[in-house]
CSV table of C-alpha atoms and ligand atoms in Angstrom, one decimal:
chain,number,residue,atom,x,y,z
A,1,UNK,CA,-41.3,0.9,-70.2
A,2,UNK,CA,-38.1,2.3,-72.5
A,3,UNK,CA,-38.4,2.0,-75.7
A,4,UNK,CA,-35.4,1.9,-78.4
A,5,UNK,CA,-36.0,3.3,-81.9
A,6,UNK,CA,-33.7,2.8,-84.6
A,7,UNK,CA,-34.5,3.4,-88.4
A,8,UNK,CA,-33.9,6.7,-90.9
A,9,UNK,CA,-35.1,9.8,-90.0
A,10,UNK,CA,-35.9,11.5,-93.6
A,11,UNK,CA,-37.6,14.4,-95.9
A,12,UNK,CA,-39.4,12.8,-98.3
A,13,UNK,CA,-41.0,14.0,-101.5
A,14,UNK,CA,-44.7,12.5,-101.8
A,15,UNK,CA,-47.0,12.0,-105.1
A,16,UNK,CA,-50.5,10.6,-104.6
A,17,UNK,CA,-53.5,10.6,-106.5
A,18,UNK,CA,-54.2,13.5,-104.3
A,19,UNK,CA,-51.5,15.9,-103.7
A,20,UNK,CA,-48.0,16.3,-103.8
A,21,UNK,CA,-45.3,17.7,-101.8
A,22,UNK,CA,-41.6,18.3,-102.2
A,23,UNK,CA,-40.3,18.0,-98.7
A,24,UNK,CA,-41.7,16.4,-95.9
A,25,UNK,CA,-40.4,15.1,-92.8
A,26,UNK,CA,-40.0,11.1,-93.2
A,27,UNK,CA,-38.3,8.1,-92.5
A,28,UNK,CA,-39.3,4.8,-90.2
A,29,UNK,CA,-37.4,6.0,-87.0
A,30,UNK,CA,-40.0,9.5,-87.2
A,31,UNK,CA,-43.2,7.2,-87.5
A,32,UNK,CA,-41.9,4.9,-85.1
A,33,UNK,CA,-41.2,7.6,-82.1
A,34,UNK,CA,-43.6,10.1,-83.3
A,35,UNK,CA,-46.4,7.2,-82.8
A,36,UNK,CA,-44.8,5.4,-79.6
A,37,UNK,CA,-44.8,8.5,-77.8
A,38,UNK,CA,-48.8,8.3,-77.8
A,39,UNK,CA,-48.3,5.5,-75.2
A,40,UNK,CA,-44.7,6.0,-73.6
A,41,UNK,CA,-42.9,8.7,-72.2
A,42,UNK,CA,-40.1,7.0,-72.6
A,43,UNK,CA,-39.0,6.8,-76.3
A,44,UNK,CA,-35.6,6.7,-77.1
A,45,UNK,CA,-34.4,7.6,-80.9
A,46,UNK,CA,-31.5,6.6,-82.1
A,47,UNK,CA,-30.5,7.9,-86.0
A,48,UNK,CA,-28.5,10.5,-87.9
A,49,UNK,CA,-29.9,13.9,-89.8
A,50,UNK,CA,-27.8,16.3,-91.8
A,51,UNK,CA,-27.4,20.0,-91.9
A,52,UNK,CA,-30.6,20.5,-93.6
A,53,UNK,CA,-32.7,19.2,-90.7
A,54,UNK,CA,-35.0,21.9,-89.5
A,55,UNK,CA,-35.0,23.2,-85.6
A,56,UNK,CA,-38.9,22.9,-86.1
A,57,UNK,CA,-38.8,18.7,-86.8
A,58,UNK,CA,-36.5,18.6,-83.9
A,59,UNK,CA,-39.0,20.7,-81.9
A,60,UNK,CA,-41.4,18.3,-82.7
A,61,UNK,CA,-39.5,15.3,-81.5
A,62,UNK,CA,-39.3,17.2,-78.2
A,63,UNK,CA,-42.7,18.3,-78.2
A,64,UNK,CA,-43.6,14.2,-77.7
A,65,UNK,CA,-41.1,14.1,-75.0
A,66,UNK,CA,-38.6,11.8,-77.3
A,67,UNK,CA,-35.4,11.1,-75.8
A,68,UNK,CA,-32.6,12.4,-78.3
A,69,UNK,CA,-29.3,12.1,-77.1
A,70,UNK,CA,-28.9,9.4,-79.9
A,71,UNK,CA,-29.5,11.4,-82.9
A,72,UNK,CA,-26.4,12.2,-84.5
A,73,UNK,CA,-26.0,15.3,-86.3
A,74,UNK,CA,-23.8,15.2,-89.2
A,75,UNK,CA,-23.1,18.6,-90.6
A,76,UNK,CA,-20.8,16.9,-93.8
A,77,UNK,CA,-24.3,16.6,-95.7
A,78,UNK,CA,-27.8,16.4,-96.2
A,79,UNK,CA,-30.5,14.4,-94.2
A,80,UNK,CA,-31.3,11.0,-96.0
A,81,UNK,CA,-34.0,12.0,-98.6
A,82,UNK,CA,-36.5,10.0,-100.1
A,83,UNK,CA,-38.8,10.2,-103.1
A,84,UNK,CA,-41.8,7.9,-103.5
A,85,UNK,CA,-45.2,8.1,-106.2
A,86,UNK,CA,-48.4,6.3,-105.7
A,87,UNK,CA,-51.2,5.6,-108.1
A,88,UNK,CA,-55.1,5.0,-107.9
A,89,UNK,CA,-54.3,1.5,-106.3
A,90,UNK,CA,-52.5,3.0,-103.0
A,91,UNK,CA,-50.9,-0.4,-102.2
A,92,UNK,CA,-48.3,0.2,-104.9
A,93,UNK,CA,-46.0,3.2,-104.9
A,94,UNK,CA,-42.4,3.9,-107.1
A,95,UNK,CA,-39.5,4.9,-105.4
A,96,UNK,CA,-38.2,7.7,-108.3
A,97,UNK,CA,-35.4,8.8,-106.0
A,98,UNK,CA,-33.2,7.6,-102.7
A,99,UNK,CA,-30.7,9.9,-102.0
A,100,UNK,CA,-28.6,8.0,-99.0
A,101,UNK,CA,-26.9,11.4,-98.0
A,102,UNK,CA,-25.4,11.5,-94.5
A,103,UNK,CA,-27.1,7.8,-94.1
A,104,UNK,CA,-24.4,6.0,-95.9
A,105,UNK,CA,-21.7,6.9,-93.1
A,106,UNK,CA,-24.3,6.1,-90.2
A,107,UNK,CA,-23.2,4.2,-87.4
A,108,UNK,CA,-25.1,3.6,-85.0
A,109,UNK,CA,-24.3,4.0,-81.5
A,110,UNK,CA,-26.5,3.3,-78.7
A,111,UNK,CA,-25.9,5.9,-75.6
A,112,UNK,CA,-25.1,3.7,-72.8
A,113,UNK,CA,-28.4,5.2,-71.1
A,114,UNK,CA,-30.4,3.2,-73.9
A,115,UNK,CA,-28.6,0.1,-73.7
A,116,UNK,CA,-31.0,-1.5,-71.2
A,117,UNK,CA,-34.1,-0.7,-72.9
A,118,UNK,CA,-36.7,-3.7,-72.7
A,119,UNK,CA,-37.9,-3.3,-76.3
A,120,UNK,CA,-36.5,-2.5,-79.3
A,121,UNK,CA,-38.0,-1.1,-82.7
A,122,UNK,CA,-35.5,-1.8,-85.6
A,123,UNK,CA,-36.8,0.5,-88.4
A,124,UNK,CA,-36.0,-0.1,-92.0
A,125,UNK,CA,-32.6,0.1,-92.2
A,126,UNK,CA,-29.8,-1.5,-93.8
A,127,UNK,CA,-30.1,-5.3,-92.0
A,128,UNK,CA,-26.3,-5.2,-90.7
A,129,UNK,CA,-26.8,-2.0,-89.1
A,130,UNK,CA,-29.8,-3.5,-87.5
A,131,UNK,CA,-27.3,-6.1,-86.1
A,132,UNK,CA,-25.2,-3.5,-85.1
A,133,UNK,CA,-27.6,-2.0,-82.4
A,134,UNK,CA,-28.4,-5.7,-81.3
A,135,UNK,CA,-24.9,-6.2,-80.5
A,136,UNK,CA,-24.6,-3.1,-78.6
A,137,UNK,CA,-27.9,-3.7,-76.2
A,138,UNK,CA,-28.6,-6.0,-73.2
A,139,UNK,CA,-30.9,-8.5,-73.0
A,140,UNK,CA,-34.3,-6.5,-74.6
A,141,UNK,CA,-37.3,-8.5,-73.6
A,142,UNK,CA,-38.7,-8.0,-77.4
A,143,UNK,CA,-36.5,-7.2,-80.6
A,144,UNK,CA,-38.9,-6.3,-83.6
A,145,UNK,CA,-37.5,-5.9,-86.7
A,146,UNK,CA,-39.2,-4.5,-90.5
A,147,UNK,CA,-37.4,-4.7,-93.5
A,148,UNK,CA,-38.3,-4.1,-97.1
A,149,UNK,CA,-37.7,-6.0,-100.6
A,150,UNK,CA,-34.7,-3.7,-101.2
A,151,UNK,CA,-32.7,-5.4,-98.5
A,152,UNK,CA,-34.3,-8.9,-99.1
A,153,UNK,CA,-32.5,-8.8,-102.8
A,154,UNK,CA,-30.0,-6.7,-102.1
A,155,UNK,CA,-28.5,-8.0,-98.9
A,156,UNK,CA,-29.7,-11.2,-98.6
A,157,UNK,CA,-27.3,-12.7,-96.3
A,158,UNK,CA,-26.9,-9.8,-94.0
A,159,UNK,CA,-30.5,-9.9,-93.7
A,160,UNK,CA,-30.9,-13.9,-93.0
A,161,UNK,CA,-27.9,-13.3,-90.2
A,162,UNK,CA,-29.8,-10.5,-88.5
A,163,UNK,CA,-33.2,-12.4,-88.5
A,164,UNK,CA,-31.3,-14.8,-86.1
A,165,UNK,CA,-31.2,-12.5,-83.3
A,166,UNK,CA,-35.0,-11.1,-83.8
A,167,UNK,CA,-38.4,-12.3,-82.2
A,168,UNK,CA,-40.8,-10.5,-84.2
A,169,UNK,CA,-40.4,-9.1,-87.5
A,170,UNK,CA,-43.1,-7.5,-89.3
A,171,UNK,CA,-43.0,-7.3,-93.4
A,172,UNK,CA,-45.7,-7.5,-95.7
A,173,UNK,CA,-46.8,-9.9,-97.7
A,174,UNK,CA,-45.2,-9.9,-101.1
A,175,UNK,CA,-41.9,-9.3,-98.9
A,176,UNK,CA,-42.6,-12.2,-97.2
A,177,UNK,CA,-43.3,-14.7,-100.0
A,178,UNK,CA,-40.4,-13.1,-101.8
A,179,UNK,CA,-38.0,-14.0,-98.3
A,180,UNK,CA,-39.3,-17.2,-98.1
A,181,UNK,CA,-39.7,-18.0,-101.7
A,182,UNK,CA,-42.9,-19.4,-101.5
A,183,UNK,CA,-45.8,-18.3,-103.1
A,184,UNK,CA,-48.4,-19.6,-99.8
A,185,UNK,CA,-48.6,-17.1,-97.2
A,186,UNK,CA,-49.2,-19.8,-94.9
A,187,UNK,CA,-46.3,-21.8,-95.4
A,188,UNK,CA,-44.0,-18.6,-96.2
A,189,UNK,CA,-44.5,-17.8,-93.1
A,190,UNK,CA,-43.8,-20.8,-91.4
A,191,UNK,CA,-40.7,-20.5,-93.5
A,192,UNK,CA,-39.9,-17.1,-92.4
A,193,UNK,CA,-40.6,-18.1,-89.0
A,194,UNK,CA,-37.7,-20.8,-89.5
A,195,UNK,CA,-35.5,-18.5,-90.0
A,196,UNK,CA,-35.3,-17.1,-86.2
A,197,UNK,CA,-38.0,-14.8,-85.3
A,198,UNK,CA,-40.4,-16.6,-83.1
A,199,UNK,CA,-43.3,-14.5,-84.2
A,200,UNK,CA,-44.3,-12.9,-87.2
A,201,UNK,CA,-46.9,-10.1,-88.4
A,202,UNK,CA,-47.3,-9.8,-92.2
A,203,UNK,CA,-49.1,-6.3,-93.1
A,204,UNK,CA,-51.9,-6.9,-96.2
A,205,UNK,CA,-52.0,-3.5,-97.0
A,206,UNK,CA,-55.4,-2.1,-97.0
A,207,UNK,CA,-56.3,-5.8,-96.4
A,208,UNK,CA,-55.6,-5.9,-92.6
A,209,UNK,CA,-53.1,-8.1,-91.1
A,210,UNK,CA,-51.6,-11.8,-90.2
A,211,UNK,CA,-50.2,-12.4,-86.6
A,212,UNK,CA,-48.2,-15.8,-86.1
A,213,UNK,CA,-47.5,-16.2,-82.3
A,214,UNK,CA,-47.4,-18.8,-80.1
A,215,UNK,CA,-48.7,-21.3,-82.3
A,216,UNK,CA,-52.3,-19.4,-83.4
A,217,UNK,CA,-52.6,-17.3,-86.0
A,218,UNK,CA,-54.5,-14.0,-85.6
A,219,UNK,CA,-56.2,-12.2,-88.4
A,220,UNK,CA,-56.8,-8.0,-87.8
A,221,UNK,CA,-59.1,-6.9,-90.0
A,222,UNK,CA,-58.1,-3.3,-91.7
A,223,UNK,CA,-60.2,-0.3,-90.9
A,224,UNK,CA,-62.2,1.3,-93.9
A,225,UNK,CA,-60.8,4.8,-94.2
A,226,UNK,CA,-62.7,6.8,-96.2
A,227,UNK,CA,-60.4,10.0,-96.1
A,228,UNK,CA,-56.9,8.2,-97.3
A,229,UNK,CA,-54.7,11.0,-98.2
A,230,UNK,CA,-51.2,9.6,-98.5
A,231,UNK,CA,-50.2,6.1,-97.5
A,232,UNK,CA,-46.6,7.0,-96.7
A,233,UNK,CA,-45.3,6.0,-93.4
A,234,UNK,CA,-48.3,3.4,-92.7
A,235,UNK,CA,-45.9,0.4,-92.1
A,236,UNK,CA,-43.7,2.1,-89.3
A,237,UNK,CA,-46.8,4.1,-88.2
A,238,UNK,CA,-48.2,0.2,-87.4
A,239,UNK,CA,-45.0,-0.7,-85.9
A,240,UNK,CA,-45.1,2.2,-83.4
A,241,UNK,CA,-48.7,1.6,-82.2
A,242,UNK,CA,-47.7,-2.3,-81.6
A,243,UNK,CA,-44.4,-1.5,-79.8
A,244,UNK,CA,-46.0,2.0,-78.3
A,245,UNK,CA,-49.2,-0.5,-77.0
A,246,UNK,CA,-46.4,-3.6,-75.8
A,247,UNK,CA,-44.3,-0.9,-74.0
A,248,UNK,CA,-47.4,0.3,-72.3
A,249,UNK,CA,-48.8,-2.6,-71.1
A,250,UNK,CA,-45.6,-4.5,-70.9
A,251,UNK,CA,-47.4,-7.5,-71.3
A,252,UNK,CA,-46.1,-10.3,-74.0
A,253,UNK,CA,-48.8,-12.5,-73.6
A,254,UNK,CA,-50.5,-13.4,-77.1
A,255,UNK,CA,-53.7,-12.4,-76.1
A,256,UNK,CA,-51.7,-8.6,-75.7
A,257,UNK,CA,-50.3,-8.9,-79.0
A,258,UNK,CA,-53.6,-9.0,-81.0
A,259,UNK,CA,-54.4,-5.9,-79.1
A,260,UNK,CA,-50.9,-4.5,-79.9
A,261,UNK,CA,-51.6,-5.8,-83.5
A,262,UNK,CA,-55.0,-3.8,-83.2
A,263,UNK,CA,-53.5,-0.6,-82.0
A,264,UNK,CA,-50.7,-0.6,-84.5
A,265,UNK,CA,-53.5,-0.8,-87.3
A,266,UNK,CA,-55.5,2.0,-85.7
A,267,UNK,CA,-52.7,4.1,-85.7
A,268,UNK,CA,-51.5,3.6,-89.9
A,269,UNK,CA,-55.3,4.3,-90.2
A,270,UNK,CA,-54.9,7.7,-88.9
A,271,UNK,CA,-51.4,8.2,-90.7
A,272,UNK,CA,-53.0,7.6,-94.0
A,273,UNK,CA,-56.0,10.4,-93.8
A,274,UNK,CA,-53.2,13.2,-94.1
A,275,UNK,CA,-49.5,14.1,-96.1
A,276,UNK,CA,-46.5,12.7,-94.1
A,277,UNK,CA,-46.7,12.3,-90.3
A,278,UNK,CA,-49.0,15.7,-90.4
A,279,UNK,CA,-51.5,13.7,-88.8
A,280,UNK,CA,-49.7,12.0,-86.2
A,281,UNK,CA,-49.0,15.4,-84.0
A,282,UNK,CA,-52.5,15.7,-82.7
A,283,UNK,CA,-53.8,12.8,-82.1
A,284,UNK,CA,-56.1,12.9,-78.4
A,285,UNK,CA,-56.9,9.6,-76.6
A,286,UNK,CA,-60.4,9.5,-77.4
A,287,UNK,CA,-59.8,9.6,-81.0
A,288,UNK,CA,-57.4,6.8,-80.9
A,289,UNK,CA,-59.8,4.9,-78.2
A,290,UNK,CA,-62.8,5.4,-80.1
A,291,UNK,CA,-60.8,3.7,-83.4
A,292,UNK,CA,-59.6,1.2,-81.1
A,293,UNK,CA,-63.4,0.1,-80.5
A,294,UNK,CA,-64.2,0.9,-84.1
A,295,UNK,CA,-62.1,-2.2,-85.1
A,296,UNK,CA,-63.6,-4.7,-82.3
A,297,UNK,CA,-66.9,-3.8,-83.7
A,298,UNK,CA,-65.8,-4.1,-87.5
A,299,UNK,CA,-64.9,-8.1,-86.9
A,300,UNK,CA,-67.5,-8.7,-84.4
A,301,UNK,CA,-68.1,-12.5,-85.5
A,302,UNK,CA,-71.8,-13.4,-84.3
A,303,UNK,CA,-72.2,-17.2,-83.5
A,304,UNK,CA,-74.4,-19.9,-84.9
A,305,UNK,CA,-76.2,-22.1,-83.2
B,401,LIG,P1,-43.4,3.0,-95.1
B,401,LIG,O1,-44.4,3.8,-96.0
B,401,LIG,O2,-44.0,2.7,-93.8
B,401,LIG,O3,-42.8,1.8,-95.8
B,401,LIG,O4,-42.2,4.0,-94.8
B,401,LIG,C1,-41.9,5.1,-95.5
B,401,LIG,C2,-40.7,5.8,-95.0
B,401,LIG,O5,-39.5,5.0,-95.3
B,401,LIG,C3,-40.4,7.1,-95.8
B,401,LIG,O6,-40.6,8.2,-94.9
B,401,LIG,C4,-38.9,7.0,-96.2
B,401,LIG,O7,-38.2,8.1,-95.8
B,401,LIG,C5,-38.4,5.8,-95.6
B,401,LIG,N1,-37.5,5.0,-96.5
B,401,LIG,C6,-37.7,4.7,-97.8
B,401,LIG,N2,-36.7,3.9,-98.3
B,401,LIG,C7,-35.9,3.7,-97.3
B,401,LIG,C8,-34.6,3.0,-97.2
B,401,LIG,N3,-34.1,2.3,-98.3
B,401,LIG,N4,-34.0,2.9,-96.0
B,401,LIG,C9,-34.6,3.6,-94.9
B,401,LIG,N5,-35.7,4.3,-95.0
B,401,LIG,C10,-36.4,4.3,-96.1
């Protein structure tokens, strides 16, 4: 089933514990597709690079099969650039440097061959951009949305006016206390939940993650990497295994969402054991399979009589 993507497409400079690099390719949009196109042939980008963007990160794109008649190429500047350092405790990173670039002029407009696509990834992006695609698209059987603290502080009421229009949004947990301004993650999410999106997923981190849908709440467990490299890109890596796993199946029960919940965990599991999206290109299906059972054993609950 088609698949929308909207969000930045980036180079990044990374600092971990364990490496650095000065340029990398980055952004939501890249984790989103790159990831999504492990389950769909059918992923459709939609973003803007600058002049700087390399032939080989577009070769890459097309490599996975992603559809990019929606990535604008704007040769007035340079490709949104981002510059993020982490410490020992990988959950916590500093932004030292967001360079907007050719992303400050972005407008997004959906091809009119997208416009009917049945679900819709809205990256971290500005939130009235985000409304800006939803305008623009007809009747998507699931709108997930991610945002980050920036927008939450920044552009409050932008953000709150988008929210309307989404069913699913997926933030993590100090965002979502922080939106709902509630200290309980229980209750914040109810909160959250209040505010339009039917369903909600908040990301712990290393810690697993919450799903709130249809009434139950679902709690994925997070897989124990021993190899974690660089954490970068872990959040939309998650969001393209869930919306990569829904467009597959294209099943919306809530029994399919803890598996979608599941894949999009396996997936920021493997993102995290190299720099960037490095490890995203080569994934096989029996690696991501095998991880896939990894995790049902890992929460395994065993009865008591
Ligand atoms: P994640 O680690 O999943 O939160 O996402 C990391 C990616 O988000 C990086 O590749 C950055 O290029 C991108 N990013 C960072 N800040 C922003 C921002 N303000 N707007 C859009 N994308 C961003």
């Amino acid at each position: 089933m088609s698949l929308l993507v909207v969000g930045s497409v980036a180079y990044d400079g990374i600092e971990t514990p364990f490496g650095k690099t000065d340029r990398i390719l980055g952004g939501s949009a890249t984790y989103i597709s790159l990831t999504s196109s492990y389950f769909t042939d059918d992923v459709n980008l939609v973003g803007v690079v600058g002049k700087d963007f390399a032939e080989e990160d577009i070769e890459l794109f097309k490599s996975k099969q992603i559809n990019l008649k929606g990535l604008q190429v704007d040769n007035s500047g340079n490709t949104f650039f981002w510059k993020g350092k982490y410490h020992y405790d990988l959950n916590n990173r500093d932004t030292l440097d967001t360079q907007l670039n050719v992303f400050e002029h972005f407008d997004p407009v959906i091809p009119e061959l997208y416009r009917d696509a049945k679900y819709i990834a809205l990256g971290n992006i500005e939130p009235s951009l985000q409304g800006k695609v939803l305008e623009q698209v007809n009747n998507p059987a699931l709108v997930v949305m991610d945002t980050m603290n920036f927008w939450i502080e920044g552009t409050p009421d932008a953000l709150k006016k988008t929210l309307k229009s989404v069913d699913l949004l997926v933030i993590n947990d100090s965002e979502a206390r922080e939106l709902a301004d509630e200290p309980n993650l229980i209750k914040a999410a109810n909160k959250v939940m209040e505010m339009g999106p039917e369903s909600l997923i908040i990301k712990k981190g290393e810690h697993g993650a919450l799903l709130f849908a249809g009434g139950d709440i679902f709690s994925a467990p997070a897989y124990p990497v021993i190899d974690i490299f660089d954490p970068t890109g872990a959040g939309d890596t998650f969001m393209g295994g869930l919306l990569g796993w829904i467009a597959y199946t294209d099943d919306l029960s809530t029994e399919n969402l803890r598996r979608a919940v599941i894949m999009g965990s396996v997936m920021a599991s493997f993102c995290v054991e190299k720099f960037g999206p490095e490890r995203l290109k080569n994934l096989t299906e029996k690696e991501i399979f095998d991880r896939y059972r990894d995790f049902r054993a890992l929460s395994q609950i065993p009865e008591i009589s």
